[in-house]
Amino acid sequence: MSAYDHIDHALTTTIGLSAATALTVLITAGLFLVTTTIGLRVMRYAILAHRARVIEIQPPPTATMDQAHAFWAHAMGLLKPRWRRALLQPHLAFEVLASANGVRLQMWVPGIIPPGVVERAIAAHWPGATTHTTPATRYRDANERTHAIGGWLAMARPDDYPLRTTFADDPMRALLGAVRDLGPDQSVCVRVCARPATGWRLQHARISAARLRGRTMGIARMVWDPLGPSTARAPAWPDVTDNIRAILTKANSPRLACHASYLLATTSTTQEAHERLRGRAHSVASYAAAFGSGTQQLTRSRMWWPQLWRTHRYLARGYLLSVSELAALAHIPTDEVIPGLERAGARRIAPTPSIPTGDTNARVIGDADTGNTRPVALTVPDARQHTHIVGKTGSGKSTLLANLALQDAHAGRPALVIDPRGDLVTDILARLPKHAGERVVLWDPDDNAAPPRLNLLHGADPEFTSDTVVGVFRRLFASSWGPRSDDILRSASLTLTRANDPTLTLGDIPRLLADDAYRARLVGRIQDEFLAGFWHWYEDLSRNARTSSTGPVLNKLRTVLLRPWVRNVVASGPNSVSLPEVWDNGGLVLMRLPKGVLGEDTASLIGAFALALTWQTVTSRVGIPEHQRNDVNAYIDEAHNFLLLPRSMSDMLAEARGYHLGLTLAHQELSQLPPELRKALAANARSKIFFTSSPEDATSLQDHTLPELGAHDLSHLGAYQGAARLLVNGRERPAFTMRTRALPPRIPGRATAIRQAARQHSPPTRARAPRTADARTRLNT
């Protein structure tokens, strides 16, 4: 009888089955087991991939390996309870993607992990990093017809032995060097999948260490050790002791089941392109050599069906890595300069709960740009202590100013807008509410209607008026301004102002200096002996001396008054607008002063005088109880061009709060401000809003935003993203980031209607035509 017959007879008599039947049952059971295992794995991955997301990571300016270690240690928190772990344990996939467009870092997160968990962990452990989350799509090129190759990075020895974890330089440097200069048809993906490990797998390392010691563990130890010799064991060899120490060091730290792979693809179909891709793959895989230690190293093996693995982030059993090993293998690069890798912009900082969200007595400046988006606002009382806005061109300053002015217009609060470019006022006009038309006073050199008259010499305080005129001219023409010019212009303007004639304007100064009879009539009214003494000195001068002395003053006046529109504004007669009435009735004064049309000096002069008249108006309300004074908000773009008043800006800013005048001053660079003005704004403009700035400015501005936001953040803010440090109830609150709101849509025909309504403030006819012509003639002599 053959051996098969004996087996068949034994099986038949024992379990009632023939050998063939038993073999069939075993094969069927094996196939069922394999099929079930594969089916369960596919089902588990399908559950993980459902609603999975990809978190693109923009690295902070600097990163360290310790930060990566802290992140992966935090990832151990993904470990589920024992009963749920047996069914499904999620994993993360850290990926380095490279193409001709540069290098990107991203994290694949299963859908069963709640949104925001991993994003917050990244932000917490890599301060300054920003994330952008999108639904996960299969990683592939736009062209599906690609040639792909790839490989697996596996342990050369049992995973009880550790990889290298300490490096003088970033171990990822070799990988980033290998993916440089990729062709437009090439792409690379290096992926590390990891999930927390626990249970019996973690005990294997201690068993290995015990074996190296020549010992046994568990049941075998209870059985064999009593039967063994009782003599002392021989000491282990030094290399064995080192291995034991390395194994136990790894065993004493949290471990994760991991797998690493690399995949490369090209859309080219030529054999040469495929050969180049293979050579690039060898370069990419060689970066794994950096992780070799004295006891362990990574080896690579061929990846079959790379197209399949390019589209799936599946993690099977994997091998065990400690947190330190995983951090070395999957981390944000620590080199500060990495070609092709885009660093993070500004950190996104949430506003504190004390920041207002907006009400009838507040103006919304934007919305928080963190996860919980909400409005952020500045109250009108806090705005009295002024707002300083700094940012490059196109960063969002004008949009913010327009939104603030529009909110004032809707609420019926008086406001002044000075715009040296023209777009700001144009945007406001196209969006104003219809009921605001009768309250708008508009100066615009491109408007065909006669502009409202603004007589700079008609003020309640002659000395302040004269000081303002002289101070503005002095600052505008500082390089060619001397004491003689200062003396002549001050005396002439003071003489015209004290004449108490509202029809006298700057256009009368040339006539005052040149016409003896006209001058005699005005000087005869003067009661001030010191001012009269100046004119006695002037009368004693020869004609040549007079011409020499007055020439510098007259040529400065020509710069302004030779422009017809400017002459109609400041030198054509008495005021056609009463600013006190405008502010009392919630008026909106819009001064569109494009420098390209008027010239920089002229635009600065008119804007500075408008601000001076506003200041003179609000200070005249000193007799009104403070709680009865209307708040006036002044929005001044490119403010350095208009802050030319003769008095100290520090004193003016400090006093304006009591008069309920809130200044919002915007400009591009700190270098545009004189040192004294810069210090005054730093100290007295209590609310700060900074858009993206130059590195030099950011270094200075960070003094106002630290510790929340530093220089890197301020110089890397996005378009229409701002950093704000607001005053709330008299206290400066911590800085935060926000995004300004887009302007509402233009209202068709609204700008034309508002312009038409604003013409009620224009003079019906040009006043004093004969004398203006005479003044113009003398001005040109």
mmCIF file with all atom_site columns, N, CA and C in Angstrom, residues 719-778:
data_model
loop_
_atom_site.group_PDB
_atom_site.id
_atom_site.type_symbol
_atom_site.label_atom_id
_atom_site.label_alt_id
_atom_site.label_comp_id
_atom_site.label_asym_id
_atom_site.label_entity_id
_atom_site.label_seq_id
_atom_site.pdbx_PDB_ins_code
_atom_site.Cartn_x
_atom_site.Cartn_y
_atom_site.Cartn_z
_atom_site.occupancy
_atom_site.B_iso_or_equiv
_atom_site.pdbx_formal_charge
_atom_site.auth_seq_id
_atom_site.auth_comp_id
_atom_site.auth_asym_id
_atom_site.auth_atom_id
_atom_site.pdbx_PDB_model_num
ATOM 1   N N  . ALA A 1 719 ? -2.381  89.510  -0.719  1.00 0.00 ? 719 ALA A N  1
ATOM 2   C CA . ALA A 1 719 ? -3.162  90.654  -1.194  1.00 0.00 ? 719 ALA A CA 1
ATOM 3   C C  . ALA A 1 719 ? -4.462  90.752  -0.403  1.00 0.00 ? 719 ALA A C  1
ATOM 4   N N  . TYR A 1 720 ? -4.769  91.941  0.047   1.00 0.00 ? 720 TYR A N  1
ATOM 5   C CA . TYR A 1 720 ? -5.976  92.235  0.832   1.00 0.00 ? 720 TYR A CA 1
ATOM 6   C C  . TYR A 1 720 ? -5.991  91.492  2.168   1.00 0.00 ? 720 TYR A C  1
ATOM 7   N N  . GLN A 1 721 ? -4.842  91.026  2.594   1.00 0.00 ? 721 GLN A N  1
ATOM 8   C CA . GLN A 1 721 ? -4.709  90.446  3.928   1.00 0.00 ? 721 GLN A CA 1
ATOM 9   C C  . GLN A 1 721 ? -3.947  91.442  4.790   1.00 0.00 ? 721 GLN A C  1
ATOM 10  N N  . GLY A 1 722 ? -4.453  91.716  5.962   1.00 0.00 ? 722 GLY A N  1
ATOM 11  C CA . GLY A 1 722 ? -3.831  92.704  6.827   1.00 0.00 ? 722 GLY A CA 1
ATOM 12  C C  . GLY A 1 722 ? -3.563  92.160  8.212   1.00 0.00 ? 722 GLY A C  1
ATOM 13  N N  . ALA A 1 723 ? -2.614  92.790  8.871   1.00 0.00 ? 723 ALA A N  1
ATOM 14  C CA . ALA A 1 723 ? -2.348  92.523  10.283  1.00 0.00 ? 723 ALA A CA 1
ATOM 15  C C  . ALA A 1 723 ? -2.830  93.731  11.067  1.00 0.00 ? 723 ALA A C  1
ATOM 16  N N  . ALA A 1 724 ? -3.678  93.498  12.026  1.00 0.00 ? 724 ALA A N  1
ATOM 17  C CA . ALA A 1 724 ? -4.297  94.600  12.764  1.00 0.00 ? 724 ALA A CA 1
ATOM 18  C C  . ALA A 1 724 ? -3.998  94.487  14.250  1.00 0.00 ? 724 ALA A C  1
ATOM 19  N N  . ARG A 1 725 ? -3.665  95.629  14.830  1.00 0.00 ? 725 ARG A N  1
ATOM 20  C CA . ARG A 1 725 ? -3.585  95.741  16.285  1.00 0.00 ? 725 ARG A CA 1
ATOM 21  C C  . ARG A 1 725 ? -4.461  96.925  16.670  1.00 0.00 ? 725 ARG A C  1
ATOM 22  N N  . LEU A 1 726 ? -5.641  96.605  17.162  1.00 0.00 ? 726 LEU A N  1
ATOM 23  C CA . LEU A 1 726 ? -6.664  97.622  17.355  1.00 0.00 ? 726 LEU A CA 1
ATOM 24  C C  . LEU A 1 726 ? -6.747  98.072  18.803  1.00 0.00 ? 726 LEU A C  1
ATOM 25  N N  . LEU A 1 727 ? -7.253  99.278  18.942  1.00 0.00 ? 727 LEU A N  1
ATOM 26  C CA . LEU A 1 727 ? -7.563  99.823  20.253  1.00 0.00 ? 727 LEU A CA 1
ATOM 27  C C  . LEU A 1 727 ? -9.018  99.483  20.572  1.00 0.00 ? 727 LEU A C  1
ATOM 28  N N  . VAL A 1 728 ? -9.246  98.885  21.719  1.00 0.00 ? 728 VAL A N  1
ATOM 29  C CA . VAL A 1 728 ? -10.600 98.515  22.144  1.00 0.00 ? 728 VAL A CA 1
ATOM 30  C C  . VAL A 1 728 ? -10.812 99.037  23.554  1.00 0.00 ? 728 VAL A C  1
ATOM 31  N N  . ASN A 1 729 ? -11.754 99.947  23.694  1.00 0.00 ? 729 ASN A N  1
ATOM 32  C CA . ASN A 1 729 ? -12.054 100.553 24.999  1.00 0.00 ? 729 ASN A CA 1
ATOM 33  C C  . ASN A 1 729 ? -10.804 101.150 25.643  1.00 0.00 ? 729 ASN A C  1
ATOM 34  N N  . GLY A 1 730 ? -9.977  101.768 24.814  1.00 0.00 ? 730 GLY A N  1
ATOM 35  C CA . GLY A 1 730 ? -8.792  102.434 25.330  1.00 0.00 ? 730 GLY A CA 1
ATOM 36  C C  . GLY A 1 730 ? -7.601  101.529 25.573  1.00 0.00 ? 730 GLY A C  1
ATOM 37  N N  . ARG A 1 731 ? -7.710  100.235 25.266  1.00 0.00 ? 731 ARG A N  1
ATOM 38  C CA . ARG A 1 731 ? -6.606  99.302  25.468  1.00 0.00 ? 731 ARG A CA 1
ATOM 39  C C  . ARG A 1 731 ? -6.192  98.690  24.145  1.00 0.00 ? 731 ARG A C  1
ATOM 40  N N  . GLU A 1 732 ? -4.887  98.581  23.938  1.00 0.00 ? 732 GLU A N  1
ATOM 41  C CA . GLU A 1 732 ? -4.369  97.970  22.717  1.00 0.00 ? 732 GLU A CA 1
ATOM 42  C C  . GLU A 1 732 ? -4.435  96.450  22.858  1.00 0.00 ? 732 GLU A C  1
ATOM 43  N N  . ARG A 1 733 ? -5.135  95.815  21.942  1.00 0.00 ? 733 ARG A N  1
ATOM 44  C CA . ARG A 1 733 ? -5.344  94.375  21.990  1.00 0.00 ? 733 ARG A CA 1
ATOM 45  C C  . ARG A 1 733 ? -4.283  93.650  21.161  1.00 0.00 ? 733 ARG A C  1
ATOM 46  N N  . PRO A 1 734 ? -4.098  92.343  21.391  1.00 0.00 ? 734 PRO A N  1
ATOM 47  C CA . PRO A 1 734 ? -3.091  91.595  20.623  1.00 0.00 ? 734 PRO A CA 1
ATOM 48  C C  . PRO A 1 734 ? -3.378  91.632  19.125  1.00 0.00 ? 734 PRO A C  1
ATOM 49  N N  . ALA A 1 735 ? -2.316  91.541  18.362  1.00 0.00 ? 735 ALA A N  1
ATOM 50  C CA . ALA A 1 735 ? -2.430  91.611  16.906  1.00 0.00 ? 735 ALA A CA 1
ATOM 51  C C  . ALA A 1 735 ? -3.105  90.353  16.367  1.00 0.00 ? 735 ALA A C  1
ATOM 52  N N  . PHE A 1 736 ? -3.746  90.493  15.214  1.00 0.00 ? 736 PHE A N  1
ATOM 53  C CA . PHE A 1 736 ? -4.378  89.365  14.536  1.00 0.00 ? 736 PHE A CA 1
ATOM 54  C C  . PHE A 1 736 ? -4.347  89.646  13.035  1.00 0.00 ? 736 PHE A C  1
ATOM 55  N N  . THR A 1 737 ? -4.700  88.649  12.256  1.00 0.00 ? 737 THR A N  1
ATOM 56  C CA . THR A 1 737 ? -4.749  88.819  10.803  1.00 0.00 ? 737 THR A CA 1
ATOM 57  C C  . THR A 1 737 ? -6.201  88.817  10.347  1.00 0.00 ? 737 THR A C  1
ATOM 58  N N  . MET A 1 738 ? -6.440  89.482  9.232   1.00 0.00 ? 738 MET A N  1
ATOM 59  C CA . MET A 1 738 ? -7.794  89.580  8.698   1.00 0.00 ? 738 MET A CA 1
ATOM 60  C C  . MET A 1 738 ? -7.697  89.864  7.202   1.00 0.00 ? 738 MET A C  1
ATOM 61  N N  . ARG A 1 739 ? -8.830  89.731  6.543   1.00 0.00 ? 739 ARG A N  1
ATOM 62  C CA . ARG A 1 739 ? -8.929  90.066  5.126   1.00 0.00 ? 739 ARG A CA 1
ATOM 63  C C  . ARG A 1 739 ? -9.950  91.184  4.949   1.00 0.00 ? 739 ARG A C  1
ATOM 64  N N  . THR A 1 740 ? -9.556  92.180  4.173   1.00 0.00 ? 740 THR A N  1
ATOM 65  C CA . THR A 1 740 ? -10.491 93.269  3.910   1.00 0.00 ? 740 THR A CA 1
ATOM 66  C C  . THR A 1 740 ? -11.609 92.778  3.005   1.00 0.00 ? 740 THR A C  1
ATOM 67  N N  . ARG A 1 741 ? -12.739 93.406  3.110   1.00 0.00 ? 741 ARG A N  1
ATOM 68  C CA . ARG A 1 741 ? -13.875 93.039  2.287   1.00 0.00 ? 741 ARG A CA 1
ATOM 69  C C  . ARG A 1 741 ? -13.798 93.723  0.928   1.00 0.00 ? 741 ARG A C  1
ATOM 70  N N  . ALA A 1 742 ? -14.214 92.997  -0.096  1.00 0.00 ? 742 ALA A N  1
ATOM 71  C CA . ALA A 1 742 ? -14.276 93.600  -1.422  1.00 0.00 ? 742 ALA A CA 1
ATOM 72  C C  . ALA A 1 742 ? -15.331 94.700  -1.433  1.00 0.00 ? 742 ALA A C  1
ATOM 73  N N  . LEU A 1 743 ? -15.114 95.672  -2.278  1.00 0.00 ? 743 LEU A N  1
ATOM 74  C CA . LEU A 1 743 ? -16.095 96.747  -2.406  1.00 0.00 ? 743 LEU A CA 1
ATOM 75  C C  . LEU A 1 743 ? -17.399 96.197  -2.976  1.00 0.00 ? 743 LEU A C  1
ATOM 76  N N  . PRO A 1 744 ? -18.526 96.753  -2.560  1.00 0.00 ? 744 PRO A N  1
ATOM 77  C CA . PRO A 1 744 ? -19.794 96.316  -3.158  1.00 0.00 ? 744 PRO A CA 1
ATOM 78  C C  . PRO A 1 744 ? -19.820 96.663  -4.639  1.00 0.00 ? 744 PRO A C  1
ATOM 79  N N  . PRO A 1 745 ? -20.702 96.048  -5.399  1.00 0.00 ? 745 PRO A N  1
ATOM 80  C CA . PRO A 1 745 ? -20.768 96.344  -6.847  1.00 0.00 ? 745 PRO A CA 1
ATOM 81  C C  . PRO A 1 745 ? -21.097 97.814  -7.103  1.00 0.00 ? 745 PRO A C  1
ATOM 82  N N  . ARG A 1 746 ? -20.588 98.310  -8.209  1.00 0.00 ? 746 ARG A N  1
ATOM 83  C CA . ARG A 1 746 ? -20.939 99.673  -8.622  1.00 0.00 ? 746 ARG A CA 1
ATOM 84  C C  . ARG A 1 746 ? -22.434 99.764  -8.926  1.00 0.00 ? 746 ARG A C  1
ATOM 85  N N  . ILE A 1 747 ? -22.999 100.895 -8.601  1.00 0.00 ? 747 ILE A N  1
ATOM 86  C CA . ILE A 1 747 ? -24.416 101.138 -8.877  1.00 0.00 ? 747 ILE A CA 1
ATOM 87  C C  . ILE A 1 747 ? -24.501 101.950 -10.167 1.00 0.00 ? 747 ILE A C  1
ATOM 88  N N  . PRO A 1 748 ? -25.085 101.401 -11.214 1.00 0.00 ? 748 PRO A N  1
ATOM 89  C CA . PRO A 1 748 ? -25.121 102.133 -12.488 1.00 0.00 ? 748 PRO A CA 1
ATOM 90  C C  . PRO A 1 748 ? -25.753 103.508 -12.331 1.00 0.00 ? 748 PRO A C  1
ATOM 91  N N  . GLY A 1 749 ? -25.066 104.512 -12.854 1.00 0.00 ? 749 GLY A N  1
ATOM 92  C CA . GLY A 1 749 ? -25.576 105.871 -12.832 1.00 0.00 ? 749 GLY A CA 1
ATOM 93  C C  . GLY A 1 749 ? -25.441 106.597 -11.512 1.00 0.00 ? 749 GLY A C  1
ATOM 94  N N  . ARG A 1 750 ? -24.965 105.911 -10.464 1.00 0.00 ? 750 ARG A N  1
ATOM 95  C CA . ARG A 1 750 ? -24.926 106.545 -9.153  1.00 0.00 ? 750 ARG A CA 1
ATOM 96  C C  . ARG A 1 750 ? -23.885 107.665 -9.112  1.00 0.00 ? 750 ARG A C  1
ATOM 97  N N  . ALA A 1 751 ? -22.702 107.443 -9.685  1.00 0.00 ? 751 ALA A N  1
ATOM 98  C CA . ALA A 1 751 ? -21.660 108.475 -9.651  1.00 0.00 ? 751 ALA A CA 1
ATOM 99  C C  . ALA A 1 751 ? -22.135 109.754 -10.328 1.00 0.00 ? 751 ALA A C  1
ATOM 100 N N  . THR A 1 752 ? -22.823 109.619 -11.464 1.00 0.00 ? 752 THR A N  1
ATOM 101 C CA . THR A 1 752 ? -23.337 110.807 -12.168 1.00 0.00 ? 752 THR A CA 1
ATOM 102 C C  . THR A 1 752 ? -24.362 111.529 -11.323 1.00 0.00 ? 752 THR A C  1
ATOM 103 N N  . ALA A 1 753 ? -25.253 110.787 -10.683 1.00 0.00 ? 753 ALA A N  1
ATOM 104 C CA . ALA A 1 753 ? -26.283 111.407 -9.846  1.00 0.00 ? 753 ALA A CA 1
ATOM 105 C C  . ALA A 1 753 ? -25.668 112.122 -8.651  1.00 0.00 ? 753 ALA A C  1
ATOM 106 N N  . ILE A 1 754 ? -24.665 111.520 -8.033  1.00 0.00 ? 754 ILE A N  1
ATOM 107 C CA . ILE A 1 754 ? -24.028 112.148 -6.877  1.00 0.00 ? 754 ILE A CA 1
ATOM 108 C C  . ILE A 1 754 ? -23.295 113.410 -7.303  1.00 0.00 ? 754 ILE A C  1
ATOM 109 N N  . ARG A 1 755 ? -22.620 113.353 -8.432  1.00 0.00 ? 755 ARG A N  1
ATOM 110 C CA . ARG A 1 755 ? -21.929 114.553 -8.927  1.00 0.00 ? 755 ARG A CA 1
ATOM 111 C C  . ARG A 1 755 ? -22.919 115.685 -9.183  1.00 0.00 ? 755 ARG A C  1
ATOM 112 N N  . GLN A 1 756 ? -24.040 115.345 -9.758  1.00 0.00 ? 756 GLN A N  1
ATOM 113 C CA . GLN A 1 756 ? -25.035 116.368 -10.043 1.00 0.00 ? 756 GLN A CA 1
ATOM 114 C C  . GLN A 1 756 ? -25.566 116.974 -8.747  1.00 0.00 ? 756 GLN A C  1
ATOM 115 N N  . ALA A 1 757 ? -25.814 116.146 -7.749  1.00 0.00 ? 757 ALA A N  1
ATOM 116 C CA . ALA A 1 757 ? -26.312 116.663 -6.476  1.00 0.00 ? 757 ALA A CA 1
ATOM 117 C C  . ALA A 1 757 ? -25.265 117.505 -5.767  1.00 0.00 ? 757 ALA A C  1
ATOM 118 N N  . ALA A 1 758 ? -23.978 117.144 -5.919  1.00 0.00 ? 758 ALA A N  1
ATOM 119 C CA . ALA A 1 758 ? -22.907 117.863 -5.236  1.00 0.00 ? 758 ALA A CA 1
ATOM 120 C C  . ALA A 1 758 ? -22.684 119.246 -5.815  1.00 0.00 ? 758 ALA A C  1
ATOM 121 N N  . ARG A 1 759 ? -23.188 119.530 -7.015  1.00 0.00 ? 759 ARG A N  1
ATOM 122 C CA . ARG A 1 759 ? -22.956 120.825 -7.645  1.00 0.00 ? 759 ARG A CA 1
ATOM 123 C C  . ARG A 1 759 ? -23.720 121.954 -6.978  1.00 0.00 ? 759 ARG A C  1
ATOM 124 N N  . GLN A 1 760 ? -24.572 121.623 -6.020  1.00 0.00 ? 760 GLN A N  1
ATOM 125 C CA . GLN A 1 760 ? -25.242 122.683 -5.280  1.00 0.00 ? 760 GLN A CA 1
ATOM 126 C C  . GLN A 1 760 ? -24.251 123.540 -4.496  1.00 0.00 ? 760 GLN A C  1
ATOM 127 N N  . HIS A 1 761 ? -23.071 122.997 -4.234  1.00 0.00 ? 761 HIS A N  1
ATOM 128 C CA . HIS A 1 761 ? -22.055 123.743 -3.493  1.00 0.00 ? 761 HIS A CA 1
ATOM 129 C C  . HIS A 1 761 ? -21.144 124.552 -4.411  1.00 0.00 ? 761 HIS A C  1
ATOM 130 N N  . SER A 1 762 ? -21.327 124.419 -5.729  1.00 0.00 ? 762 SER A N  1
ATOM 131 C CA . SER A 1 762 ? -20.508 125.184 -6.664  1.00 0.00 ? 762 SER A CA 1
ATOM 132 C C  . SER A 1 762 ? -21.050 126.596 -6.774  1.00 0.00 ? 762 SER A C  1
ATOM 133 N N  . PRO A 1 763 ? -20.173 127.581 -6.945  1.00 0.00 ? 763 PRO A N  1
ATOM 134 C CA . PRO A 1 763 ? -20.653 128.968 -7.111  1.00 0.00 ? 763 PRO A CA 1
ATOM 135 C C  . PRO A 1 763 ? -21.382 129.103 -8.422  1.00 0.00 ? 763 PRO A C  1
ATOM 136 N N  . PRO A 1 764 ? -22.471 129.862 -8.456  1.00 0.00 ? 764 PRO A N  1
ATOM 137 C CA . PRO A 1 764 ? -23.243 130.002 -9.700  1.00 0.00 ? 764 PRO A CA 1
ATOM 138 C C  . PRO A 1 764 ? -22.461 130.699 -10.794 1.00 0.00 ? 764 PRO A C  1
ATOM 139 N N  . THR A 1 765 ? -21.635 131.668 -10.411 1.00 0.00 ? 765 THR A N  1
ATOM 140 C CA . THR A 1 765 ? -20.801 132.368 -11.394 1.00 0.00 ? 765 THR A CA 1
ATOM 141 C C  . THR A 1 765 ? -19.437 132.565 -10.780 1.00 0.00 ? 765 THR A C  1
ATOM 142 N N  . ARG A 1 766 ? -18.486 132.861 -11.612 1.00 0.00 ? 766 ARG A N  1
ATOM 143 C CA . ARG A 1 766 ? -17.140 133.112 -11.120 1.00 0.00 ? 766 ARG A CA 1
ATOM 144 C C  . ARG A 1 766 ? -17.089 134.503 -10.515 1.00 0.00 ? 766 ARG A C  1
ATOM 145 N N  . ALA A 1 767 ? -16.816 134.574 -9.232  1.00 0.00 ? 767 ALA A N  1
ATOM 146 C CA . ALA A 1 767 ? -16.827 135.862 -8.526  1.00 0.00 ? 767 ALA A CA 1
ATOM 147 C C  . ALA A 1 767 ? -15.580 136.659 -8.833  1.00 0.00 ? 767 ALA A C  1
ATOM 148 N N  . ARG A 1 768 ? -15.752 137.988 -8.794  1.00 0.00 ? 768 ARG A N  1
ATOM 149 C CA . ARG A 1 768 ? -14.643 138.939 -8.867  1.00 0.00 ? 768 ARG A CA 1
ATOM 150 C C  . ARG A 1 768 ? -13.799 138.716 -10.101 1.00 0.00 ? 768 ARG A C  1
ATOM 151 N N  . ALA A 1 769 ? -14.444 138.544 -11.223 1.00 0.00 ? 769 ALA A N  1
ATOM 152 C CA . ALA A 1 769 ? -13.693 138.278 -12.445 1.00 0.00 ? 769 ALA A CA 1
ATOM 153 C C  . ALA A 1 769 ? -12.696 139.363 -12.786 1.00 0.00 ? 769 ALA A C  1
ATOM 154 N N  . PRO A 1 770 ? -13.084 140.640 -12.685 1.00 0.00 ? 770 PRO A N  1
ATOM 155 C CA . PRO A 1 770 ? -12.104 141.664 -13.055 1.00 0.00 ? 770 PRO A CA 1
ATOM 156 C C  . PRO A 1 770 ? -10.865 141.618 -12.177 1.00 0.00 ? 770 PRO A C  1
ATOM 157 N N  . ARG A 1 771 ? -11.063 141.490 -10.837 1.00 0.00 ? 771 ARG A N  1
ATOM 158 C CA . ARG A 1 771 ? -9.906  141.542 -9.967  1.00 0.00 ? 771 ARG A CA 1
ATOM 159 C C  . ARG A 1 771 ? -9.072  140.273 -10.119 1.00 0.00 ? 771 ARG A C  1
ATOM 160 N N  . THR A 1 772 ? -9.721  139.135 -10.347 1.00 0.00 ? 772 THR A N  1
ATOM 161 C CA . THR A 1 772 ? -8.979  137.897 -10.543 1.00 0.00 ? 772 THR A CA 1
ATOM 162 C C  . THR A 1 772 ? -8.122  137.998 -11.781 1.00 0.00 ? 772 THR A C  1
ATOM 163 N N  . ALA A 1 773 ? -8.684  138.601 -12.818 1.00 0.00 ? 773 ALA A N  1
ATOM 164 C CA . ALA A 1 773 ? -7.892  138.776 -14.025 1.00 0.00 ? 773 ALA A CA 1
ATOM 165 C C  . ALA A 1 773 ? -6.718  139.689 -13.767 1.00 0.00 ? 773 ALA A C  1
ATOM 166 N N  . ASP A 1 774 ? -6.953  140.758 -12.993 1.00 0.00 ? 774 ASP A N  1
ATOM 167 C CA . ASP A 1 774 ? -5.870  141.670 -12.672 1.00 0.00 ? 774 ASP A CA 1
ATOM 168 C C  . ASP A 1 774 ? -4.794  140.976 -11.863 1.00 0.00 ? 774 ASP A C  1
ATOM 169 N N  . ALA A 1 775 ? -5.243  140.176 -10.912 1.00 0.00 ? 775 ALA A N  1
ATOM 170 C CA . ALA A 1 775 ? -4.269  139.446 -10.095 1.00 0.00 ? 775 ALA A CA 1
ATOM 171 C C  . ALA A 1 775 ? -3.491  138.474 -10.948 1.00 0.00 ? 775 ALA A C  1
ATOM 172 N N  . ARG A 1 776 ? -4.191  137.856 -11.891 1.00 0.00 ? 776 ARG A N  1
ATOM 173 C CA . ARG A 1 776 ? -3.501  136.891 -12.739 1.00 0.00 ? 776 ARG A CA 1
ATOM 174 C C  . ARG A 1 776 ? -2.457  137.603 -13.599 1.00 0.00 ? 776 ARG A C  1
ATOM 175 N N  . THR A 1 777 ? -2.823  138.779 -14.082 1.00 0.00 ? 777 THR A N  1
ATOM 176 C CA . THR A 1 777 ? -1.863  139.527 -14.888 1.00 0.00 ? 777 THR A CA 1
ATOM 177 C C  . THR A 1 777 ? -0.628  139.869 -14.082 1.00 0.00 ? 777 THR A C  1
ATOM 178 N N  . ARG A 1 778 ? -0.834  140.376 -12.867 1.00 0.00 ? 778 ARG A N  1
ATOM 179 C CA . ARG A 1 778 ? 0.298   140.752 -12.037 1.00 0.00 ? 778 ARG A CA 1
ATOM 180 C C  . ARG A 1 778 ? 1.103   139.526 -11.611 1.00 0.00 ? 778 ARG A C  1
#
